[in-house]
């Protein structure tokens, strides 16, 4: 998955789980968490320190990253009764599941298997992503599915309306639709 797949699949998973649990979450933290490993790793591994890492799956794609984020979340939740970091950690965990990071134990279990991350032989990351999106169903199908899920989320919670999107951006929560509140 690249971008929309991560956001869409994570949104759907969290929506189903938290609807069943009848828990309200801040979806802004979930969305950021869903792309956080890539926000950290892609710039560092493919552009800033490309000669060092040669990989866009480094620190943010490790079990250690999710564990540290979860420890911070537990502390913040206990001390301040704020669930946002927990939701962020859930999004980051979902990202790793969606990337099937267990298939790369040198990354997922870092640093237990050594201090080096596996190197990839990509010289033009942006070009590679463009090529993959146009030619490989494993990449573009999840992106299309993610876009469909995001569109469904926008439609379901009427986030196409200015007042609803403002409320969502302000609170991170979704309002019930008129149809849902009428029953």
Short mmCIF file of N, CA and C in Angstrom, two decimals:
data_model
loop_
_atom_site.label_atom_id
_atom_site.label_comp_id
_atom_site.label_asym_id
_atom_site.label_seq_id
_atom_site.Cartn_x
_atom_site.Cartn_y
_atom_site.Cartn_z
N UNK A 1 0.84 -1.18 0.00
CA UNK A 1 0.00 0.00 0.00
C UNK A 1 0.88 1.24 0.00
N UNK A 2 0.32 2.29 -0.57
CA UNK A 2 1.12 3.49 -0.68
C UNK A 2 0.55 4.62 0.17
N UNK A 3 -0.65 5.09 -0.09
CA UNK A 3 -1.18 6.22 0.67
C UNK A 3 -2.67 6.04 0.96
N UNK A 4 -3.49 6.11 -0.07
CA UNK A 4 -4.94 6.00 0.13
C UNK A 4 -5.34 4.63 0.67
N UNK A 5 -4.61 3.60 0.29
CA UNK A 5 -4.89 2.27 0.81
C UNK A 5 -4.71 2.23 2.32
N UNK A 6 -3.61 2.81 2.80
CA UNK A 6 -3.36 2.83 4.24
C UNK A 6 -4.47 3.59 4.97
N UNK A 7 -4.81 4.74 4.47
CA UNK A 7 -5.83 5.56 5.15
C UNK A 7 -7.19 4.87 5.09
N UNK A 8 -7.60 4.41 3.91
CA UNK A 8 -8.92 3.81 3.75
C UNK A 8 -9.11 2.54 4.56
N UNK A 9 -8.17 1.62 4.46
CA UNK A 9 -8.29 0.35 5.18
C UNK A 9 -8.28 0.59 6.69
N UNK A 10 -7.42 1.49 7.15
CA UNK A 10 -7.34 1.79 8.58
C UNK A 10 -8.63 2.46 9.06
N UNK A 11 -9.17 3.38 8.27
CA UNK A 11 -10.45 4.01 8.61
C UNK A 11 -11.57 2.97 8.74
N UNK A 12 -11.64 2.09 7.77
CA UNK A 12 -12.70 1.08 7.79
C UNK A 12 -12.56 0.17 9.01
N UNK A 13 -11.35 -0.32 9.26
CA UNK A 13 -11.11 -1.19 10.41
C UNK A 13 -11.52 -0.49 11.70
N UNK A 14 -11.03 0.73 11.90
CA UNK A 14 -11.32 1.46 13.14
C UNK A 14 -12.80 1.78 13.25
N UNK A 15 -13.42 2.17 12.15
CA UNK A 15 -14.85 2.48 12.18
C UNK A 15 -15.66 1.26 12.64
N UNK A 16 -15.36 0.10 12.08
CA UNK A 16 -16.08 -1.12 12.45
C UNK A 16 -15.84 -1.47 13.92
N UNK A 17 -14.59 -1.51 14.32
CA UNK A 17 -14.24 -1.90 15.70
C UNK A 17 -14.83 -0.93 16.71
N UNK A 18 -14.63 0.36 16.50
CA UNK A 18 -15.09 1.33 17.49
C UNK A 18 -16.60 1.54 17.45
N UNK A 19 -17.24 1.22 16.33
CA UNK A 19 -18.71 1.24 16.29
C UNK A 19 -19.26 0.10 17.14
N UNK A 20 -18.65 -1.07 17.01
CA UNK A 20 -19.07 -2.21 17.82
C UNK A 20 -18.86 -1.91 19.31
N UNK A 21 -17.71 -1.31 19.63
CA UNK A 21 -17.40 -0.98 21.03
C UNK A 21 -18.14 0.25 21.53
N UNK A 22 -18.79 0.96 20.59
CA UNK A 22 -19.49 2.22 20.90
C UNK A 22 -18.55 3.24 21.56
N UNK A 23 -17.35 3.30 21.03
CA UNK A 23 -16.34 4.25 21.49
C UNK A 23 -16.16 5.34 20.45
N UNK A 24 -16.00 6.54 20.89
CA UNK A 24 -15.73 7.67 19.99
C UNK A 24 -14.21 7.87 19.96
N UNK A 25 -13.67 8.04 18.76
CA UNK A 25 -12.23 8.29 18.63
C UNK A 25 -12.02 9.54 17.80
N UNK A 26 -10.82 10.05 17.86
CA UNK A 26 -10.43 11.20 17.06
C UNK A 26 -9.79 10.65 15.78
N UNK A 27 -10.55 10.69 14.70
CA UNK A 27 -10.09 10.12 13.43
C UNK A 27 -8.89 10.87 12.85
N UNK A 28 -8.65 12.10 13.27
CA UNK A 28 -7.48 12.82 12.78
C UNK A 28 -6.21 12.09 13.20
N UNK A 29 -6.15 11.64 14.45
CA UNK A 29 -4.98 10.90 14.93
C UNK A 29 -4.85 9.56 14.22
N UNK A 30 -5.98 8.92 13.95
CA UNK A 30 -5.96 7.64 13.24
C UNK A 30 -5.39 7.81 11.84
N UNK A 31 -5.84 8.84 11.13
CA UNK A 31 -5.37 9.08 9.76
C UNK A 31 -3.88 9.38 9.74
N UNK A 32 -3.42 10.22 10.66
CA UNK A 32 -1.98 10.50 10.73
C UNK A 32 -1.21 9.24 11.07
N UNK A 33 -1.71 8.46 12.03
CA UNK A 33 -1.06 7.21 12.40
C UNK A 33 -0.97 6.23 11.25
N UNK A 34 -2.01 6.22 10.40
CA UNK A 34 -2.05 5.31 9.26
C UNK A 34 -0.94 5.57 8.26
N UNK A 35 -0.45 6.80 8.21
CA UNK A 35 0.63 7.12 7.26
C UNK A 35 1.92 7.53 7.98
N UNK A 36 1.91 7.54 9.32
CA UNK A 36 3.07 7.99 10.08
C UNK A 36 4.37 7.24 9.76
N UNK A 37 4.36 5.90 9.70
CA UNK A 37 5.62 5.23 9.37
C UNK A 37 6.22 5.71 8.05
N UNK A 38 5.38 5.95 7.05
CA UNK A 38 5.89 6.45 5.76
C UNK A 38 6.30 7.92 5.85
N UNK A 39 5.58 8.70 6.65
CA UNK A 39 5.96 10.12 6.82
C UNK A 39 7.35 10.24 7.44
N UNK A 40 7.70 9.30 8.29
CA UNK A 40 9.02 9.30 8.92
C UNK A 40 10.06 8.68 7.99
N UNK A 41 9.76 7.49 7.51
CA UNK A 41 10.78 6.68 6.83
C UNK A 41 11.07 7.05 5.38
N UNK A 42 10.06 7.41 4.62
CA UNK A 42 10.29 7.69 3.20
C UNK A 42 11.25 8.87 2.98
N UNK A 43 11.02 10.01 3.63
CA UNK A 43 11.98 11.10 3.42
C UNK A 43 13.39 10.76 3.90
N UNK A 44 13.49 10.10 5.05
CA UNK A 44 14.81 9.76 5.60
C UNK A 44 15.51 8.71 4.74
N UNK A 45 14.81 7.60 4.45
CA UNK A 45 15.44 6.48 3.78
C UNK A 45 15.60 6.60 2.28
N UNK A 46 14.75 7.42 1.64
CA UNK A 46 14.83 7.53 0.18
C UNK A 46 15.41 8.84 -0.31
N UNK A 47 15.47 9.85 0.56
CA UNK A 47 15.94 11.15 0.09
C UNK A 47 17.05 11.76 0.95
N UNK A 48 16.82 11.92 2.26
CA UNK A 48 17.78 12.62 3.11
C UNK A 48 19.03 11.79 3.33
N UNK A 49 18.86 10.53 3.75
CA UNK A 49 20.00 9.65 4.03
C UNK A 49 19.97 8.43 3.13
N UNK A 50 19.70 8.65 1.86
CA UNK A 50 19.58 7.55 0.91
C UNK A 50 20.87 6.74 0.84
N UNK A 51 22.02 7.37 0.93
CA UNK A 51 23.29 6.64 0.86
C UNK A 51 23.53 5.78 2.11
N UNK A 52 22.88 6.11 3.19
CA UNK A 52 23.03 5.35 4.43
C UNK A 52 22.04 4.18 4.48
N UNK A 53 20.77 4.44 4.15
CA UNK A 53 19.74 3.43 4.35
C UNK A 53 19.31 2.68 3.10
N UNK A 54 19.19 3.35 1.97
CA UNK A 54 18.72 2.70 0.73
C UNK A 54 17.40 1.97 0.94
N UNK A 55 16.52 2.52 1.79
CA UNK A 55 15.27 1.84 2.10
C UNK A 55 14.29 2.83 2.71
N UNK A 56 13.05 2.77 2.32
CA UNK A 56 12.01 3.63 2.87
C UNK A 56 11.22 2.97 3.98
N UNK A 57 11.66 1.81 4.40
CA UNK A 57 11.05 1.14 5.54
C UNK A 57 12.14 0.93 6.58
N UNK A 58 12.23 1.92 7.45
CA UNK A 58 13.26 1.85 8.49
C UNK A 58 12.60 2.00 9.86
N UNK A 59 12.96 2.99 10.63
CA UNK A 59 12.54 3.12 12.03
C UNK A 59 11.04 3.05 12.26
N UNK A 60 10.25 3.75 11.47
CA UNK A 60 8.81 3.79 11.64
C UNK A 60 8.12 2.49 11.30
N UNK A 61 8.82 1.57 10.68
CA UNK A 61 8.26 0.28 10.31
C UNK A 61 8.71 -0.84 11.24
N UNK A 62 9.23 -0.49 12.41
CA UNK A 62 9.70 -1.50 13.35
C UNK A 62 8.68 -1.73 14.46
N UNK A 63 8.75 -2.92 15.04
CA UNK A 63 7.92 -3.23 16.20
C UNK A 63 8.31 -2.29 17.34
N UNK A 64 9.60 -1.99 17.43
CA UNK A 64 10.09 -1.07 18.47
C UNK A 64 9.38 0.28 18.38
N UNK A 65 9.17 0.79 17.19
CA UNK A 65 8.49 2.08 17.00
C UNK A 65 7.08 2.03 17.58
N UNK A 66 6.32 0.98 17.25
CA UNK A 66 4.95 0.86 17.75
C UNK A 66 4.96 0.66 19.26
N UNK A 67 5.92 -0.10 19.78
CA UNK A 67 6.01 -0.30 21.23
C UNK A 67 6.30 1.02 21.95
N UNK A 68 7.26 1.79 21.43
CA UNK A 68 7.58 3.08 22.06
C UNK A 68 6.39 4.03 21.98
N UNK A 69 5.74 4.07 20.83
CA UNK A 69 4.56 4.91 20.66
C UNK A 69 3.45 4.48 21.62
N UNK A 70 3.29 3.19 21.79
CA UNK A 70 2.28 2.67 22.71
C UNK A 70 2.61 2.99 24.16
N UNK A 71 3.88 2.95 24.52
CA UNK A 71 4.28 3.31 25.88
C UNK A 71 3.99 4.78 26.15
N UNK A 72 4.28 5.64 25.20
CA UNK A 72 3.95 7.06 25.33
C UNK A 72 2.44 7.22 25.44
N UNK A 73 1.70 6.46 24.65
CA UNK A 73 0.23 6.53 24.67
C UNK A 73 -0.31 6.14 26.05
N UNK A 74 0.22 5.09 26.62
CA UNK A 74 -0.24 4.65 27.95
C UNK A 74 0.04 5.73 28.98
N UNK A 75 1.24 6.30 28.93
CA UNK A 75 1.59 7.37 29.87
C UNK A 75 0.65 8.58 29.72
N UNK A 76 0.47 9.03 28.49
CA UNK A 76 -0.38 10.21 28.23
C UNK A 76 -1.83 9.92 28.62
N UNK A 77 -2.28 8.71 28.31
CA UNK A 77 -3.67 8.36 28.64
C UNK A 77 -3.89 8.34 30.15
N UNK A 78 -2.94 7.77 30.89
CA UNK A 78 -3.08 7.71 32.35
C UNK A 78 -2.95 9.08 33.00
N UNK A 79 -1.99 9.85 32.54
CA UNK A 79 -1.72 11.14 33.17
C UNK A 79 -2.72 12.22 32.77
N UNK A 80 -3.09 12.25 31.49
CA UNK A 80 -3.93 13.34 30.97
C UNK A 80 -5.31 12.89 30.49
N UNK A 81 -5.59 11.60 30.54
CA UNK A 81 -6.87 11.05 30.06
C UNK A 81 -7.13 11.45 28.60
N UNK A 82 -6.08 11.38 27.81
CA UNK A 82 -6.14 11.74 26.39
C UNK A 82 -5.84 10.50 25.56
N UNK A 83 -6.78 10.12 24.69
CA UNK A 83 -6.64 8.89 23.90
C UNK A 83 -6.00 9.09 22.53
N UNK A 84 -5.70 10.32 22.16
CA UNK A 84 -5.20 10.59 20.82
C UNK A 84 -3.94 9.83 20.45
N UNK A 85 -3.00 9.71 21.37
CA UNK A 85 -1.74 9.01 21.06
C UNK A 85 -2.01 7.51 20.92
N UNK A 86 -2.96 6.98 21.68
CA UNK A 86 -3.33 5.57 21.53
C UNK A 86 -3.91 5.31 20.14
N UNK A 87 -4.73 6.22 19.67
CA UNK A 87 -5.32 6.09 18.33
C UNK A 87 -4.22 6.24 17.27
N UNK A 88 -3.27 7.14 17.50
CA UNK A 88 -2.13 7.29 16.61
C UNK A 88 -1.33 5.99 16.53
N UNK A 89 -1.08 5.37 17.69
CA UNK A 89 -0.35 4.10 17.74
C UNK A 89 -1.12 3.00 17.00
N UNK A 90 -2.44 2.98 17.16
CA UNK A 90 -3.25 2.00 16.43
C UNK A 90 -3.10 2.19 14.93
N UNK A 91 -3.13 3.43 14.48
CA UNK A 91 -2.95 3.71 13.05
C UNK A 91 -1.59 3.24 12.56
N UNK A 92 -0.54 3.47 13.35
CA UNK A 92 0.81 3.04 12.97
C UNK A 92 0.91 1.51 12.95
N UNK A 93 0.28 0.85 13.91
CA UNK A 93 0.25 -0.61 13.92
C UNK A 93 -0.47 -1.14 12.69
N UNK A 94 -1.61 -0.54 12.36
CA UNK A 94 -2.35 -0.95 11.17
C UNK A 94 -1.51 -0.78 9.90
N UNK A 95 -0.74 0.30 9.84
CA UNK A 95 0.14 0.53 8.70
C UNK A 95 1.10 -0.65 8.53
N UNK A 96 1.68 -1.08 9.65
CA UNK A 96 2.64 -2.19 9.58
C UNK A 96 1.96 -3.50 9.17
N UNK A 97 0.75 -3.72 9.66
CA UNK A 97 0.00 -4.92 9.27
C UNK A 97 -0.29 -4.87 7.77
N UNK A 98 -0.75 -3.71 7.29
CA UNK A 98 -1.07 -3.56 5.87
C UNK A 98 0.17 -3.72 4.99
N UNK A 99 1.33 -3.31 5.48
CA UNK A 99 2.58 -3.49 4.75
C UNK A 99 3.14 -4.90 4.88
N UNK A 100 2.50 -5.74 5.70
CA UNK A 100 2.98 -7.09 5.98
C UNK A 100 4.45 -7.05 6.38
N UNK A 101 4.74 -6.18 7.33
CA UNK A 101 6.13 -5.92 7.69
C UNK A 101 6.83 -7.15 8.29
N UNK A 102 6.06 -8.11 8.79
CA UNK A 102 6.65 -9.34 9.31
C UNK A 102 7.41 -10.11 8.23
N UNK A 103 7.11 -9.81 6.97
CA UNK A 103 7.82 -10.46 5.87
C UNK A 103 9.26 -9.95 5.74
N UNK A 104 9.57 -8.86 6.43
CA UNK A 104 10.93 -8.30 6.45
C UNK A 104 11.42 -8.25 7.90
N UNK A 105 11.84 -9.40 8.43
CA UNK A 105 12.23 -9.42 9.85
C UNK A 105 13.43 -8.52 10.16
N UNK A 106 14.29 -8.26 9.20
CA UNK A 106 15.42 -7.36 9.42
C UNK A 106 14.96 -5.95 9.72
N UNK A 107 13.79 -5.59 9.22
CA UNK A 107 13.20 -4.28 9.51
C UNK A 107 12.28 -4.37 10.72
N UNK A 108 11.33 -5.29 10.69
CA UNK A 108 10.33 -5.35 11.75
C UNK A 108 10.94 -5.61 13.12
N UNK A 109 11.97 -6.42 13.19
CA UNK A 109 12.57 -6.78 14.47
C UNK A 109 13.83 -5.96 14.79
N UNK A 110 14.07 -4.90 14.03
CA UNK A 110 15.23 -4.04 14.30
C UNK A 110 15.16 -3.52 15.72
N UNK A 111 16.23 -3.47 16.45
CA UNK A 111 17.62 -3.83 16.16
C UNK A 111 18.02 -5.22 16.62
N UNK A 112 17.04 -6.10 16.91
CA UNK A 112 17.38 -7.43 17.44
C UNK A 112 18.16 -8.29 16.45
N UNK A 113 18.04 -8.00 15.16
CA UNK A 113 18.74 -8.79 14.15
C UNK A 113 19.91 -8.03 13.55
N UNK A 114 20.33 -6.98 14.22
CA UNK A 114 21.45 -6.17 13.74
C UNK A 114 21.04 -4.72 13.59
N UNK A 115 22.05 -3.86 13.49
CA UNK A 115 21.80 -2.43 13.44
C UNK A 115 21.51 -1.92 12.04
N UNK A 116 21.82 -2.70 11.02
CA UNK A 116 21.59 -2.27 9.64
C UNK A 116 20.19 -2.66 9.18
N UNK A 117 19.59 -1.80 8.40
CA UNK A 117 18.32 -2.14 7.76
C UNK A 117 18.63 -2.76 6.40
N UNK A 118 17.78 -3.67 5.92
CA UNK A 118 17.99 -4.21 4.58
C UNK A 118 17.98 -3.08 3.55
N UNK A 119 18.87 -3.15 2.59
CA UNK A 119 18.95 -2.12 1.55
C UNK A 119 18.15 -2.56 0.33
N UNK A 120 17.52 -1.58 -0.31
CA UNK A 120 16.81 -1.82 -1.56
C UNK A 120 17.60 -1.16 -2.68
N UNK A 121 17.51 -1.70 -3.87
CA UNK A 121 18.24 -1.11 -4.98
C UNK A 121 17.32 -0.23 -5.83
N UNK A 122 16.77 0.82 -5.21
CA UNK A 122 15.93 1.77 -5.93
C UNK A 122 16.71 3.07 -6.10
N UNK A 123 16.88 3.48 -7.34
CA UNK A 123 17.61 4.73 -7.59
C UNK A 123 16.66 5.90 -7.76
N UNK A 124 15.43 5.63 -8.15
CA UNK A 124 14.43 6.69 -8.36
C UNK A 124 13.14 6.24 -7.71
N UNK A 125 12.98 6.53 -6.43
CA UNK A 125 11.82 6.08 -5.67
C UNK A 125 10.52 6.60 -6.26
N UNK A 126 10.45 7.88 -6.56
CA UNK A 126 9.22 8.47 -7.10
C UNK A 126 8.86 7.81 -8.44
N UNK A 127 9.83 7.58 -9.29
CA UNK A 127 9.60 6.91 -10.56
C UNK A 127 9.12 5.48 -10.36
N UNK A 128 9.70 4.80 -9.37
CA UNK A 128 9.30 3.44 -9.05
C UNK A 128 7.84 3.40 -8.61
N UNK A 129 7.44 4.31 -7.73
CA UNK A 129 6.06 4.36 -7.25
C UNK A 129 5.11 4.61 -8.42
N UNK A 130 5.45 5.54 -9.28
CA UNK A 130 4.62 5.84 -10.45
C UNK A 130 4.47 4.60 -11.33
N UNK A 131 5.58 3.91 -11.58
CA UNK A 131 5.56 2.70 -12.40
C UNK A 131 4.66 1.63 -11.75
N UNK A 132 4.85 1.41 -10.45
CA UNK A 132 4.09 0.38 -9.74
C UNK A 132 2.59 0.69 -9.77
N UNK A 133 2.23 1.95 -9.55
CA UNK A 133 0.82 2.32 -9.55
C UNK A 133 0.16 2.08 -10.90
N UNK A 134 0.92 2.20 -11.96
CA UNK A 134 0.36 2.00 -13.30
C UNK A 134 0.39 0.55 -13.76
N UNK A 135 1.28 -0.26 -13.18
CA UNK A 135 1.51 -1.58 -13.75
C UNK A 135 1.28 -2.77 -12.83
N UNK A 136 1.21 -2.57 -11.54
CA UNK A 136 1.12 -3.72 -10.64
C UNK A 136 -0.16 -3.67 -9.80
N UNK A 137 -1.05 -4.63 -10.01
CA UNK A 137 -2.32 -4.65 -9.27
C UNK A 137 -2.13 -4.68 -7.76
N UNK A 138 -1.05 -5.30 -7.26
CA UNK A 138 -0.80 -5.33 -5.82
C UNK A 138 -0.67 -3.93 -5.24
N UNK A 139 -0.34 -2.97 -6.08
CA UNK A 139 -0.20 -1.59 -5.61
C UNK A 139 -1.45 -0.77 -5.90
N UNK A 140 -1.98 -0.84 -7.13
CA UNK A 140 -3.09 0.06 -7.45
C UNK A 140 -4.44 -0.41 -6.95
N UNK A 141 -4.64 -1.70 -6.77
CA UNK A 141 -5.93 -2.18 -6.26
C UNK A 141 -6.17 -1.69 -4.83
N UNK A 142 -5.20 -1.82 -3.90
CA UNK A 142 -5.43 -1.26 -2.56
C UNK A 142 -5.62 0.25 -2.56
N UNK A 143 -4.97 0.94 -3.46
CA UNK A 143 -5.14 2.40 -3.54
C UNK A 143 -6.55 2.75 -3.99
N UNK A 144 -7.06 2.03 -4.98
CA UNK A 144 -8.43 2.26 -5.45
C UNK A 144 -9.43 1.90 -4.35
N UNK A 145 -9.20 0.76 -3.69
CA UNK A 145 -10.07 0.36 -2.58
C UNK A 145 -10.05 1.41 -1.47
N UNK A 146 -8.86 1.92 -1.16
CA UNK A 146 -8.74 2.96 -0.14
C UNK A 146 -9.50 4.21 -0.52
N UNK A 147 -9.41 4.62 -1.77
CA UNK A 147 -10.16 5.79 -2.24
C UNK A 147 -11.67 5.56 -2.14
N UNK A 148 -12.11 4.36 -2.46
CA UNK A 148 -13.54 4.04 -2.35
C UNK A 148 -13.99 4.10 -0.89
N UNK A 149 -13.19 3.55 0.01
CA UNK A 149 -13.52 3.58 1.44
C UNK A 149 -13.56 5.02 1.95
N UNK A 150 -12.56 5.81 1.56
CA UNK A 150 -12.52 7.22 1.97
C UNK A 150 -13.75 7.95 1.43
N UNK A 151 -14.09 7.71 0.18
CA UNK A 151 -15.28 8.34 -0.40
C UNK A 151 -16.54 7.92 0.35
N UNK A 152 -16.63 6.65 0.73
CA UNK A 152 -17.76 6.17 1.51
C UNK A 152 -17.83 6.84 2.88
N UNK A 153 -16.68 7.03 3.49
CA UNK A 153 -16.59 7.71 4.79
C UNK A 153 -17.06 9.16 4.65
N UNK A 154 -16.60 9.82 3.60
CA UNK A 154 -17.00 11.20 3.34
C UNK A 154 -18.50 11.28 3.11
N UNK A 155 -19.04 10.35 2.32
CA UNK A 155 -20.48 10.34 2.04
C UNK A 155 -21.29 10.00 3.29
N UNK A 156 -20.88 8.98 4.00
CA UNK A 156 -21.62 8.52 5.20
C UNK A 156 -21.75 9.61 6.24
N UNK A 157 -20.68 10.39 6.42
CA UNK A 157 -20.69 11.42 7.45
C UNK A 157 -20.84 12.83 6.88
N UNK A 158 -21.24 12.88 5.60
CA UNK A 158 -21.53 14.15 4.92
C UNK A 158 -20.38 15.15 5.03
N UNK A 159 -19.18 14.65 4.90
CA UNK A 159 -18.00 15.51 4.99
C UNK A 159 -17.80 16.34 3.72
N UNK A 160 -18.72 16.23 2.79
CA UNK A 160 -18.72 17.09 1.62
C UNK A 160 -19.38 18.43 1.93
N UNK A 161 -20.08 18.49 3.06
CA UNK A 161 -20.71 19.74 3.50
C UNK A 161 -19.71 20.54 4.32
N UNK A 162 -19.65 21.83 4.09
CA UNK A 162 -18.67 22.68 4.74
C UNK A 162 -18.78 22.64 6.26
N UNK A 163 -19.99 22.68 6.79
CA UNK A 163 -20.17 22.65 8.24
C UNK A 163 -19.69 21.33 8.84
N UNK A 164 -19.93 20.23 8.13
CA UNK A 164 -19.54 18.91 8.62
C UNK A 164 -18.02 18.73 8.56
N UNK A 165 -17.40 19.20 7.48
CA UNK A 165 -15.94 19.06 7.39
C UNK A 165 -15.26 19.95 8.41
N UNK A 166 -15.80 21.14 8.64
CA UNK A 166 -15.23 22.02 9.68
C UNK A 166 -15.31 21.36 11.05
N UNK A 167 -16.46 20.78 11.35
CA UNK A 167 -16.63 20.10 12.64
C UNK A 167 -15.66 18.92 12.75
N UNK A 168 -15.52 18.16 11.67
CA UNK A 168 -14.60 17.02 11.66
C UNK A 168 -13.16 17.48 11.87
N UNK A 169 -12.75 18.51 11.14
CA UNK A 169 -11.38 19.01 11.28
C UNK A 169 -11.13 19.60 12.66
N UNK A 170 -12.16 20.14 13.27
CA UNK A 170 -12.02 20.74 14.60
C UNK A 170 -11.97 19.69 15.71
N UNK A 171 -12.79 18.64 15.58
CA UNK A 171 -12.90 17.65 16.66
C UNK A 171 -12.31 16.29 16.34
N UNK A 172 -12.22 15.98 15.05
CA UNK A 172 -11.75 14.65 14.65
C UNK A 172 -12.82 13.58 14.78
N UNK A 173 -14.02 14.00 15.09
CA UNK A 173 -15.12 13.05 15.28
C UNK A 173 -16.13 13.21 14.16
N UNK A 174 -16.88 12.16 13.97
CA UNK A 174 -17.91 12.18 12.95
C UNK A 174 -19.26 12.44 13.60
N UNK A 175 -20.10 13.18 12.91
CA UNK A 175 -21.46 13.42 13.39
C UNK A 175 -22.36 12.39 12.76
N UNK A 176 -23.38 11.99 13.45
CA UNK A 176 -24.35 11.06 12.89
C UNK A 176 -25.09 11.76 11.77
N UNK A 177 -25.43 11.01 10.75
CA UNK A 177 -26.20 11.58 9.65
C UNK A 177 -27.64 11.75 10.09
N UNK A 178 -28.36 12.58 9.36
CA UNK A 178 -29.78 12.83 9.69
C UNK A 178 -30.57 11.54 9.64
N UNK A 179 -30.26 10.67 8.70
CA UNK A 179 -30.95 9.40 8.58
C UNK A 179 -30.74 8.56 9.85
N UNK A 180 -29.53 8.54 10.36
CA UNK A 180 -29.22 7.75 11.55
C UNK A 180 -29.88 8.33 12.80
N UNK A 181 -29.97 9.66 12.90
CA UNK A 181 -30.56 10.27 14.08
C UNK A 181 -32.08 10.27 14.04
N UNK A 182 -32.67 10.09 12.85
CA UNK A 182 -34.12 10.09 12.73
C UNK A 182 -34.73 8.77 13.22
N UNK A 183 -33.94 7.70 13.24
CA UNK A 183 -34.48 6.41 13.68
C UNK A 183 -34.39 6.21 15.16
#
